[in-house]
Coordinates of C-alpha atoms and ligand atoms in Angstrom, one line a residue:
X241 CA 25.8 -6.1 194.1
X242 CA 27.9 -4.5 197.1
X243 CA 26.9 -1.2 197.8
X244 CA 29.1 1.9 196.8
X245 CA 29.8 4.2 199.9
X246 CA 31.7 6.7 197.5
X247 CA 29.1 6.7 195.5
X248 CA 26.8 7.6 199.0
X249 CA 29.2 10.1 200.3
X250 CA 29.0 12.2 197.1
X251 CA 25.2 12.0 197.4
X252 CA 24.8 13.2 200.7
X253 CA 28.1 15.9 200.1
X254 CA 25.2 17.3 197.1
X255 CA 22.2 17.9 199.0
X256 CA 22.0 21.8 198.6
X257 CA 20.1 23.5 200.6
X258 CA 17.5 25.5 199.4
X259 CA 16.8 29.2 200.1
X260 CA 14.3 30.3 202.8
X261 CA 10.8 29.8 202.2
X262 CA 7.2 29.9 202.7
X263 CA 5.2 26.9 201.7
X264 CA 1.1 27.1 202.5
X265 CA -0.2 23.9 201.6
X266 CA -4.0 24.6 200.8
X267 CA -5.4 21.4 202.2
X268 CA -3.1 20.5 204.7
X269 CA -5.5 18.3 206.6
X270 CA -6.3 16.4 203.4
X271 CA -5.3 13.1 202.6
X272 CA -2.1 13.8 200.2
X273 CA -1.0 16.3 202.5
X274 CA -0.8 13.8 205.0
X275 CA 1.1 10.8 202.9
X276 CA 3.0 12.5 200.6
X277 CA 3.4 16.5 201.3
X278 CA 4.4 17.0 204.8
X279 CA 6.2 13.3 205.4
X280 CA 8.2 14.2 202.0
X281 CA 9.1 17.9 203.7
X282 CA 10.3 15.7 206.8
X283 CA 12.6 13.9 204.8
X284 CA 14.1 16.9 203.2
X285 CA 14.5 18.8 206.6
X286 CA 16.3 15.5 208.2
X287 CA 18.4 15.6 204.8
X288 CA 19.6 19.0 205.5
X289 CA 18.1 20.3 202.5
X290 CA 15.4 22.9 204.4
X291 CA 16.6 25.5 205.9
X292 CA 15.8 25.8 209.6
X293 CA 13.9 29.4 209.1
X294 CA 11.9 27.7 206.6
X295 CA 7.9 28.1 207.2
X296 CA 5.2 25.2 206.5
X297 CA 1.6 26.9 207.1
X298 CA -1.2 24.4 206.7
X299 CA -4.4 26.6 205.1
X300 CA -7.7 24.0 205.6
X301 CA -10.9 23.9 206.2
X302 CA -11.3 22.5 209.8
X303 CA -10.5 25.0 212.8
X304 CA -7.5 24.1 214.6
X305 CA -4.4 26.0 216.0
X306 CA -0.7 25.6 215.6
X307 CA -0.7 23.0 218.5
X308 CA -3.4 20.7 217.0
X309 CA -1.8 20.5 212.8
X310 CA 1.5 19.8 214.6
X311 CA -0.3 16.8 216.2
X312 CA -1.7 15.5 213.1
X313 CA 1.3 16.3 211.2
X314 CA 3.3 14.0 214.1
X315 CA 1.0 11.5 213.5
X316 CA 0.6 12.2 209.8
X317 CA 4.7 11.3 209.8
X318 CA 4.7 8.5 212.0
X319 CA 2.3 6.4 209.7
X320 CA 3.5 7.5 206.5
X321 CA 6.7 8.6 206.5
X322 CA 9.9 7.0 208.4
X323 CA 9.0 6.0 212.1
X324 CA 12.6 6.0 212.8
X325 CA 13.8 9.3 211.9
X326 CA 10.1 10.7 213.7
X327 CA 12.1 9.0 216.9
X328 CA 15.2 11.5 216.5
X329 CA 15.0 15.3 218.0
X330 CA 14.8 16.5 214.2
X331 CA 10.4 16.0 214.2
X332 CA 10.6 18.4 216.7
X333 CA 12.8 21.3 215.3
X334 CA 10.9 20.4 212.0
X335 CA 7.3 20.6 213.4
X336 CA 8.5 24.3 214.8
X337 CA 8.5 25.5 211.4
X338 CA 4.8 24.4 210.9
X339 CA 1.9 27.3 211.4
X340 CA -2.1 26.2 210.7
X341 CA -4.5 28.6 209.4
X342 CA -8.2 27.8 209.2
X343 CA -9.3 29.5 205.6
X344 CA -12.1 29.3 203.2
X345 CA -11.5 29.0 199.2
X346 CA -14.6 30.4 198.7
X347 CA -15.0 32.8 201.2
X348 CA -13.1 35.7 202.9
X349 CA -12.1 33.6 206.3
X350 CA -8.3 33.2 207.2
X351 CA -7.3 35.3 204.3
X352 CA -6.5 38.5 206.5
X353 CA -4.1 36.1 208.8
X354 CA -2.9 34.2 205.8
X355 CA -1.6 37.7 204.4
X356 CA 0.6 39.0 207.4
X357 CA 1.9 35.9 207.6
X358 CA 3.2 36.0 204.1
X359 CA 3.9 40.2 204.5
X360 CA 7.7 39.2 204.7
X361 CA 10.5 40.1 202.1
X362 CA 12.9 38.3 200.5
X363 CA 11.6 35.1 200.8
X364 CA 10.4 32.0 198.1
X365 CA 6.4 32.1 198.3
X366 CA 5.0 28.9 197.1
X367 CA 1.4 27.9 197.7
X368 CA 0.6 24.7 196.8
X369 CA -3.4 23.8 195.8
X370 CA -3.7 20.0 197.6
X371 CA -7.4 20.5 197.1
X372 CA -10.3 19.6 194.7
X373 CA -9.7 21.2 191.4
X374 CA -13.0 23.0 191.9
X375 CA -11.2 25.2 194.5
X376 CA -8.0 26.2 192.0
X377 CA -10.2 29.0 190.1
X378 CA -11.0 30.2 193.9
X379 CA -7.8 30.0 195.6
X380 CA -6.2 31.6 192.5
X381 CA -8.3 34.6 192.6
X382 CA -8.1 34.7 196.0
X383 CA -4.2 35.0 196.8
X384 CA -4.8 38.1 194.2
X385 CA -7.5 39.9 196.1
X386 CA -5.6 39.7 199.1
X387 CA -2.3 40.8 197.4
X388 CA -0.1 37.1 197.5
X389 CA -0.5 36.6 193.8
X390 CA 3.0 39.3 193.1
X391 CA 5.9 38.2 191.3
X392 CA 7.5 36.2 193.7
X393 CA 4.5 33.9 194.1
X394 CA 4.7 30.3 193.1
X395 CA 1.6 28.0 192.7
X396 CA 1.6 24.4 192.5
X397 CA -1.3 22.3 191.1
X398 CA -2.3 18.8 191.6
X399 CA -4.0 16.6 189.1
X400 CA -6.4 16.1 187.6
X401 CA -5.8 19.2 185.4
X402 CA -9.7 19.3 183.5
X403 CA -11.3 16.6 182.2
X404 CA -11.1 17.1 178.9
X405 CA -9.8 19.9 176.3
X406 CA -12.4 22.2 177.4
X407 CA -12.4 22.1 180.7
X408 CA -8.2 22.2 180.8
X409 CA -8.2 25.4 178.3
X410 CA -10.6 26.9 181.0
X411 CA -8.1 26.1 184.1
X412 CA -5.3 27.2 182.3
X413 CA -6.9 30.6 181.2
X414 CA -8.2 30.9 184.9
X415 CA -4.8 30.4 186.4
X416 CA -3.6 32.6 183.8
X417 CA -5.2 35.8 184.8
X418 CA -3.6 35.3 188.0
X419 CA -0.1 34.1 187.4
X420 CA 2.6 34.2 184.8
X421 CA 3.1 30.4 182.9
X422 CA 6.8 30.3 184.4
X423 CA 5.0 30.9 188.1
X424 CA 2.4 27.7 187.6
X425 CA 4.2 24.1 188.6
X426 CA 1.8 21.8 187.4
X427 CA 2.7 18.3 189.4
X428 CA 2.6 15.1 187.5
X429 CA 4.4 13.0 190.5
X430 CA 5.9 10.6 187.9
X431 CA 8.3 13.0 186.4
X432 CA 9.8 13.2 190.0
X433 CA 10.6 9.8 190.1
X434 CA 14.3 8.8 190.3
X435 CA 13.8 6.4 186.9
X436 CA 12.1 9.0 185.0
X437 CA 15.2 11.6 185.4
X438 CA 17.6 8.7 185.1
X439 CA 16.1 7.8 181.3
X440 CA 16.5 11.4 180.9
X441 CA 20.3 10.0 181.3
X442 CA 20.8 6.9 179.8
X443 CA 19.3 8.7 176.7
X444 CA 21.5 11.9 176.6
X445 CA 24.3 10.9 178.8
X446 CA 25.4 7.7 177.0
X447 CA 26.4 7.2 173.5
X448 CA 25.4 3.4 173.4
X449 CA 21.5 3.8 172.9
X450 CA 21.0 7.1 171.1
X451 CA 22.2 6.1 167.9
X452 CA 19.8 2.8 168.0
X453 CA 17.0 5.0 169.4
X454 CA 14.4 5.2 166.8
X455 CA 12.6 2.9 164.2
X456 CA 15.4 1.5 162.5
X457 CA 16.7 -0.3 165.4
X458 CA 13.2 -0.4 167.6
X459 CA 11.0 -2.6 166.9
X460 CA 7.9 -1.3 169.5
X461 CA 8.2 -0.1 173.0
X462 CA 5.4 -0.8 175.4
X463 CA 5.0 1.3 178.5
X464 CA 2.8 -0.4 181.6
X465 CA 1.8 0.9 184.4
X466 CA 0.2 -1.7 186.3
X467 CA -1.7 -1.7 189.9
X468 CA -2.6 -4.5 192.4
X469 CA -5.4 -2.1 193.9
X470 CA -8.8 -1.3 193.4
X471 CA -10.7 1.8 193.5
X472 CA -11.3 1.3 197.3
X473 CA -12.0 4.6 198.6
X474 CA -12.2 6.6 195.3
X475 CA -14.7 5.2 193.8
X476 CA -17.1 8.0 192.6
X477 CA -14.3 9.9 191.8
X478 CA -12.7 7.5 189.8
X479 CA -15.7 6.2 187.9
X480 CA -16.1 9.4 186.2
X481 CA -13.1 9.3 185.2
X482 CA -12.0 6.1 184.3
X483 CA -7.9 5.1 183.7
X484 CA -7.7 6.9 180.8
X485 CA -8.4 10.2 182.3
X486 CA -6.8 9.6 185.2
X487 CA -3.7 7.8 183.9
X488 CA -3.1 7.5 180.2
X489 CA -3.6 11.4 179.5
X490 CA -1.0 12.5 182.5
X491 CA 1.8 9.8 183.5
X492 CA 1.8 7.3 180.7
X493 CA 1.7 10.3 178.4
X494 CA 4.6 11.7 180.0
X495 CA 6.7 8.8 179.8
X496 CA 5.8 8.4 176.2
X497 CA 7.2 11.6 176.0
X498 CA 10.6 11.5 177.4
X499 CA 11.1 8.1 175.7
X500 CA 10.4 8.9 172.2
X501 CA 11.7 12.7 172.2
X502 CA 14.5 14.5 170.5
X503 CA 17.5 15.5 172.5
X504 CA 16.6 18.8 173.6
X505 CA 19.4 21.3 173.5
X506 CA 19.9 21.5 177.5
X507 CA 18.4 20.6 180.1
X508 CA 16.2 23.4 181.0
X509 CA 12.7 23.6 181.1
X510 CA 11.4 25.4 178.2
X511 CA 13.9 22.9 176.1
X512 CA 12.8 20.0 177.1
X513 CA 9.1 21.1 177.3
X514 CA 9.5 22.0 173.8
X515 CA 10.6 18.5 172.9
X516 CA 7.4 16.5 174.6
X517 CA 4.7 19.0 173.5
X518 CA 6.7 18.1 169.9
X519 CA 6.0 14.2 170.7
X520 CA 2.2 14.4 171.8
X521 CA 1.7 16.9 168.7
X522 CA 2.7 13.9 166.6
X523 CA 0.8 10.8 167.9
X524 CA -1.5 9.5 165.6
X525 CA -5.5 9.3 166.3
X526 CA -5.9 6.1 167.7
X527 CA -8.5 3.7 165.7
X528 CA -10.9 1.8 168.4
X529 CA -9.5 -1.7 167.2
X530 CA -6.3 -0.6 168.8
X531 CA -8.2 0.5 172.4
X532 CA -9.0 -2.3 174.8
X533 CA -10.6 -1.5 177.9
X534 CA -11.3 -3.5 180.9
X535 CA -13.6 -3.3 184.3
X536 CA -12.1 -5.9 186.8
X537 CA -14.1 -8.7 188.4
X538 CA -15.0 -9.5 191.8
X539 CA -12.2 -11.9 193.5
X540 CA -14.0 -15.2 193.4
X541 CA -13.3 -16.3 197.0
X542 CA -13.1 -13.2 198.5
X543 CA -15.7 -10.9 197.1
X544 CA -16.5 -9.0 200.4
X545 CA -12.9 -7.7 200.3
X546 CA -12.1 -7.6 196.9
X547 CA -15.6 -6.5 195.1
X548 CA -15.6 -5.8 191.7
X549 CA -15.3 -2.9 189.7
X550 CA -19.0 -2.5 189.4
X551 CA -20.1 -3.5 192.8
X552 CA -16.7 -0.9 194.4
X553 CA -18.1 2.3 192.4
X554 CA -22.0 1.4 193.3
X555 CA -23.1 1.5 189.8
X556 CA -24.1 -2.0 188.4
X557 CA -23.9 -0.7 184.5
X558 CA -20.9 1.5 184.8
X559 CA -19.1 1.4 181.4
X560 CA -15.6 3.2 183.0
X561 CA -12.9 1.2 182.8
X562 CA -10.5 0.3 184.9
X563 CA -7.9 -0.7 182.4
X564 CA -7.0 0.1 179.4
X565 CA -4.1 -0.8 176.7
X566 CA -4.0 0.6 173.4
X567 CA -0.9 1.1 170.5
X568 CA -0.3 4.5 169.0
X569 CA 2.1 6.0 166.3
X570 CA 4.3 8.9 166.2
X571 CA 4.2 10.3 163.0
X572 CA 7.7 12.0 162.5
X573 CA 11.3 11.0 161.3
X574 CA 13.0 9.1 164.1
X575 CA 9.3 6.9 164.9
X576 CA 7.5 6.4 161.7
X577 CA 6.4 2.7 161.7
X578 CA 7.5 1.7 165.4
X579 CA 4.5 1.1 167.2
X580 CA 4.0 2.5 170.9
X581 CA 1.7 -0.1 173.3
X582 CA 0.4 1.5 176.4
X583 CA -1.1 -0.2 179.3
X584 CA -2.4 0.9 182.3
X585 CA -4.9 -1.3 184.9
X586 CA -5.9 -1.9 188.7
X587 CA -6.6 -5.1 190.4
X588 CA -3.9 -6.9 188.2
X589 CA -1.7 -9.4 189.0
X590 CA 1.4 -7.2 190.4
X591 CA 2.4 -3.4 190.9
X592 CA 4.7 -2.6 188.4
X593 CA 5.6 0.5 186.3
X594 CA 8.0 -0.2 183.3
X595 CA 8.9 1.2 180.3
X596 CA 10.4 -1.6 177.5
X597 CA 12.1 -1.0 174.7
X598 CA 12.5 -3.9 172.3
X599 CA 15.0 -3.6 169.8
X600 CA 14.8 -5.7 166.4
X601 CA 16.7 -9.0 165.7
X602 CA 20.0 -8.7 164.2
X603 CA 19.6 -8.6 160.4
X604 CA 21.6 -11.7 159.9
X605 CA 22.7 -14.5 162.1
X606 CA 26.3 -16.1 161.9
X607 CA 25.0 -19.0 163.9
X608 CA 23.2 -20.5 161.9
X609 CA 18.7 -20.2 163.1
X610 CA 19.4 -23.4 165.3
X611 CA 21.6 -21.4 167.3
X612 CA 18.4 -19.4 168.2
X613 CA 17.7 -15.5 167.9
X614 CA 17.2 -13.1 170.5
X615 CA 16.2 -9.5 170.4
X616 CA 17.9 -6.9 172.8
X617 CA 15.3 -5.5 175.1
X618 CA 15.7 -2.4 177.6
X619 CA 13.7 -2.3 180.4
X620 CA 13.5 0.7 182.7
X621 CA 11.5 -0.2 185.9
X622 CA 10.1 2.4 187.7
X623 CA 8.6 0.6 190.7
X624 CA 9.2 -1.2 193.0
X625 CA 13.2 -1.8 192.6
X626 CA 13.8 0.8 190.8
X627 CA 16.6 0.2 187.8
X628 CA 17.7 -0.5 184.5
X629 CA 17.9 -3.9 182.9
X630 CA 19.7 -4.6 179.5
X631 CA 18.8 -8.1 177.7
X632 CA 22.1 -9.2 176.0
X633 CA 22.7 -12.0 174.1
X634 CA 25.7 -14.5 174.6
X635 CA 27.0 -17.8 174.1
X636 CA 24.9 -20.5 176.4
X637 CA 28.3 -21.6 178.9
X638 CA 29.1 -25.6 178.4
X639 CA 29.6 -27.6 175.4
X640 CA 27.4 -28.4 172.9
X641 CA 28.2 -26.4 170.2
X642 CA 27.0 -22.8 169.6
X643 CA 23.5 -21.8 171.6
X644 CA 22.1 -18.4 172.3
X645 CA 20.9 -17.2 175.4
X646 CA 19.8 -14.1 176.7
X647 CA 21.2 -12.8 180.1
X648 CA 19.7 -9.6 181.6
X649 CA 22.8 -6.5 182.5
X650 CA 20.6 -5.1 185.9
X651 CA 21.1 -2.9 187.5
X652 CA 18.6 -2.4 190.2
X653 CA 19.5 1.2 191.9
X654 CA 19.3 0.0 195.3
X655 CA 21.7 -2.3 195.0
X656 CA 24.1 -0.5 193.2
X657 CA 24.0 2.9 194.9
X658 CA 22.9 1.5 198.4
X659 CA 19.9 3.3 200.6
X660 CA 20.7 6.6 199.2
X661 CA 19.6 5.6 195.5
X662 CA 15.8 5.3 195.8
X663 CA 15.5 7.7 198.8
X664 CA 14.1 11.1 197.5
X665 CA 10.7 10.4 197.5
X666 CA 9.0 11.9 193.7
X667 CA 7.0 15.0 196.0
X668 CA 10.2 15.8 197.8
X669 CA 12.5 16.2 194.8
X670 CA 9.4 18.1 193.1
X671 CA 8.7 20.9 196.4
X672 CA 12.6 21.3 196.4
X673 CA 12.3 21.9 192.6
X674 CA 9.5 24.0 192.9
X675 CA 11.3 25.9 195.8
X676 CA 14.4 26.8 193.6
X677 CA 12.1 27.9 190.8
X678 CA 13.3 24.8 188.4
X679 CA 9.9 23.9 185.9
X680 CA 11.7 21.1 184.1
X681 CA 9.6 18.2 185.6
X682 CA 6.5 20.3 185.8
X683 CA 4.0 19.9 182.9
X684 CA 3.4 23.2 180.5
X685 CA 0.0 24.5 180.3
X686 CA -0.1 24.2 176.6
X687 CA 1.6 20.0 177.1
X688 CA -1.8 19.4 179.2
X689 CA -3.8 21.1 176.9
X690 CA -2.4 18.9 173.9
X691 CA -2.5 15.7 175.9
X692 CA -6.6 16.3 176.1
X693 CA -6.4 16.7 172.3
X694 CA -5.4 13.8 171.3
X695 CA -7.5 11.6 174.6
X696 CA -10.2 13.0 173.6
X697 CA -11.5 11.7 170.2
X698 CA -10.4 8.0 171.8
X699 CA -12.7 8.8 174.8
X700 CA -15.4 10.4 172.5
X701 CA -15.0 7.8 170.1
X702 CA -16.2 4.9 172.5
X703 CA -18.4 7.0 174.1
X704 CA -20.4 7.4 171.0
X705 CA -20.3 3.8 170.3
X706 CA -21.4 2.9 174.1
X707 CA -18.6 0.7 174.4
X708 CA -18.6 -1.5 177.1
X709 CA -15.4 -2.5 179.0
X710 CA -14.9 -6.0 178.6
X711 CA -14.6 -7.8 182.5
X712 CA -11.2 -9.3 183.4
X713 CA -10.5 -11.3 186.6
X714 CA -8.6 -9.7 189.7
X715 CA -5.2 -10.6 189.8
X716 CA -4.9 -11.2 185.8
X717 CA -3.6 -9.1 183.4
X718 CA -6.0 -7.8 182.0
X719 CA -8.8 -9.3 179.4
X720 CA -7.7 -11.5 176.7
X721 CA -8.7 -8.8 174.0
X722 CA -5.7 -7.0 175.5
X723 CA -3.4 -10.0 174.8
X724 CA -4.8 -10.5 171.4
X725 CA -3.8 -7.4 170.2
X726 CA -0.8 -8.0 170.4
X727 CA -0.6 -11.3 169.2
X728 CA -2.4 -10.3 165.9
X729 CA 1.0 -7.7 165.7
X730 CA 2.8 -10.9 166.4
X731 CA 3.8 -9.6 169.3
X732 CA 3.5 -9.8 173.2
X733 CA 2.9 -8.2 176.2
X734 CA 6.4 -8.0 179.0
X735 CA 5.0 -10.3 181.9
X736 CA 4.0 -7.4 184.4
X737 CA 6.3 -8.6 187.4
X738 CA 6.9 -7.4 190.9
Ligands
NAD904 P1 -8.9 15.4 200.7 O1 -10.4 15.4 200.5 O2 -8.3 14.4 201.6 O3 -8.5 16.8 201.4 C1 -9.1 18.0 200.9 C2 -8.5 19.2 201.7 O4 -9.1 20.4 201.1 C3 -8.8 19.2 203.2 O5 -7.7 19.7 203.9 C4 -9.9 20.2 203.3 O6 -10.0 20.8 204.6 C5 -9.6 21.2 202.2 N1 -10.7 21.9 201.8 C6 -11.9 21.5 201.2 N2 -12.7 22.5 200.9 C7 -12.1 23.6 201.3 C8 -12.4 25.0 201.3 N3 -13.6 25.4 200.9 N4 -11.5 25.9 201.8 C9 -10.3 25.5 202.3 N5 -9.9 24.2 202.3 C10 -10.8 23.3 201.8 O7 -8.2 15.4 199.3 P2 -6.8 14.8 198.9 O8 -6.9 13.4 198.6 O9 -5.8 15.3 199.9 O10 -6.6 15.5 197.4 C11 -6.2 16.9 197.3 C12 -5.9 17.1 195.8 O11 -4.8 16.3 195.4 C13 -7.0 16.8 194.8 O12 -7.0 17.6 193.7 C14 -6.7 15.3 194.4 O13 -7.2 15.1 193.1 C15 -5.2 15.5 194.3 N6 -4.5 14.2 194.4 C16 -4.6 13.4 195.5 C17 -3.9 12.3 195.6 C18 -4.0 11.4 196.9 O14 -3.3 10.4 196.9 N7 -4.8 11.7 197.8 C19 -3.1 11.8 194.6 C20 -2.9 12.6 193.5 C21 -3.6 13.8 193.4

């Protein structure tokens, strides 16, 4: 598809910049700091979106002035962010905005610098907690000990939030005591993804699909959100908590949520918060005979590199899994009887994140059956090639009579909006959001806290029965189970392509 430069022109004509701010990232030296935070902050500056007087202060553990953080964060852009753009004069007007503070969550060092630093007027405060969620209780009670925690403060917290009900109602009544809700960005980094807002659009922006959006004319959706990886690295983190902890109760969840929800009345942030918590307040408990989970294997000819899932968390009984699929109701008007398949896994056979929706057949064919029936089936890709993709029915070309075939409507964004359409990175567009004050694509206190609810009788549940994951090999899909249950819906999994 040729690309659109009018389209591009308009895009880069609408980057507004932001107001001046302050941004300490606690944890600047950490790992997401040094992927996603500071490259993503590059990209914004190069964009035109920061403004020049803006101020980055890393706040970490490890002693090191200005000059040393602005090495790392060099470096830290060079690897993960563009290496072109790092070649222009713009890395070093954008690594003058960057201070380092050496501080202690726990204790009282750095605080004292950290607050004349922030002493300023007049300027958006945001501190963003890119630490364990152990520290967020400490940091939070911190910043109001040493007077940061005023009005205009703004906190931003990663994931996880808790590990189950409990430990979330805890977090969220810690944070409370410190903060207002409408001062708290909690960051699930899916919602900043371009797709995510764009089915925001297709839904409320076009008349073709709302009218067919519900169980009349769907027959199921599935959601999948598929990795090639393993744990590498992570592995006692992850093996406590397992892929429905640390993906089904956050990013599947909040796709679920903007696909099945009403149209909220704008598009504001308590509105369309209302709307999701309205969704995961009406998913049905999920029995176990709908819940398959998986451990991956080893990779047969490669096992030193590719371990499995036992071997990479250094626990030879582990029962986490490392995938899971499982179908769920929604138990209101516009869903009643249109089932909801969720899948999630790592070490399977491509990276992909796509939401489907699968309409039902036409109620009658004109055709005649030997003309064959297809079903119209929307597929919102989320990564990689981001896009939309619309299954349509038409007449197979040639002679021969009257034979249906299905051709795919795609539009994959690149293509069809050039460079510019996949280019804001999901933590850029979500620090500028959290700059300008705008919770929409932050996650409520009481949406987390509802998400737990309903996990937590399905984790509970097998954890009672001492399920045990059932192995699947590297590269596959997943185990058969997963398969079967579909087919015994007469149904079937969307291949999981790249
Ligand atoms: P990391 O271990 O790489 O970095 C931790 C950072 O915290 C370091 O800068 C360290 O100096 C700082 N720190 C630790 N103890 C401290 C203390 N007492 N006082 C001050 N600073 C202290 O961790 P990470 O991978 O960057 O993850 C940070 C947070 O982001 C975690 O909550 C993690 O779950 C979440 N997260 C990370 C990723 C990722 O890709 N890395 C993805 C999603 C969420």
């Amino acid at each position: 598809m040729a690309q659109r430069p009018d389209v591009m022109e308009r895009m880069k004509s609408r980057v507004i910049p932001v107001d001046p701010f302050d941004l300490v990232i606690f944890g600047g030296t950490g790992d997401l700091a040094r992927r996603k935070i500071l490259p993503g902050l590059f990209r914004r500056f190069c964009a035109g979106q920061m403004p020049g007087d803006a101020r980055i202060v890393g706040a970490a553990r490890s002693e090191m002035d200005n000059s040393a953080f602005r090495d790392m964060v060099r470096e830290a852009i060079i690897e993960f962010g563009d290496a072109d753009a790092a070649a222009t004069s713009h890395l070093d007007d954008f690594l003058a905005c960057i201070h380092y503070i050496a501080i202690d969550a726990k204790g009282d060092q750095g605080w004292a610098e950290l607050q004349t630093l922030m002493a300023g007027e007049g300027r958006v405060e945001a501190y963003y907690f890119s630490v364990g969620p152990s520290l967020f209780g400490d940091l939070a009670e911190r910043l109001q000990k040493w007077g940061m925690a005023d009005e205009k403060a703004r906190i931003v917290v990663e994931k996880p939030f808790g590990r189950d009900l409990a430990t979330a109602q805890d977090l969220n009544a810690t944070l409370a005591t410190y903060f207002d809700e409408h001062q708290i960005y909690r960051i699930d980094h899916y919602l900043g993804k371009e797709t995510v807002q764009n089915l925001m659009a297709v839904r409320f922006g076009n008349m073709l699909f709302e009218p067919l959006w519900n169980s009349q004319y769907v027959d199921h959706i599935q959601i999948t959100v598929a990795e090639t990886v393993g744990v590498g690295g992570r592995g006692e983190y992850y093996d406590k908590s397992g892929a429905m902890r640390d993906m089904v109760q956050n990013h599947l969840m909040q796709l679920l949520c903007l696909i099945a929800m009403e149209p909220p009345a704008r598009f504001d942030p308590d509105a369309v918060r209302d709307e999701k918590l309205k969704v995961i307040r009406a998913l049905d408990p999920v029995d176990h005979h709908h819940v398959v989970r998986g451990q991956y294997q080893a990779e047969p000819l490669n096992e030193a590199a590719h371990p499995g899932y036992r071997t990479a968390v250094g626990d030879a009984r582990s029962r986490t899994e490392s995938f899971i699929a499982l179908k769920t109701h929604i138990s209101n008007w516009r869903w009643a009887g249109t089932p909801f398949y969720l899948r999630t896994g790592k070490r399977m056979s491509a990276r992909s994140s796509e939401i489907t929706v699968v309409f039902k057949e036409t109620p009658h064919s004109i055709f005649g059956e030997e003309a064959g029936r297809h079903r119209n089936v929307l597929s919102i890709r989320l990564q990689p090639n981001e896009g939309i993709t619309l299954g349509v029915t038409i007449k197979e070309p040639g002679p021969g009579g009257m034979r249906l075939i299905d051709v795919p409507l795609d539009m994959t964004f690149a293509e069809a909006l050039g460079d510019e359409g996949d280019q804001v990175d999901a933590y850029e567009r979500l620090i500028m959001d959290v700059i300008r004050g705008n919770q929409t694509l932050f996650m409520r206190g009481d949406e987390v806290e509802a998400a737990w609810a309903w996990t937590d009788p399905i984790i509970e549940s097998w954890e009672a029965r001492h399920d045990v994951p059932k192995p699947y090999e590297s590269g596959s899909d997943g185990p058969t189970d997963s398969i079967e249950m579909m087919r015994r819906d007469g149904r079937q999994w969307r291949e999981v392509s790249p």
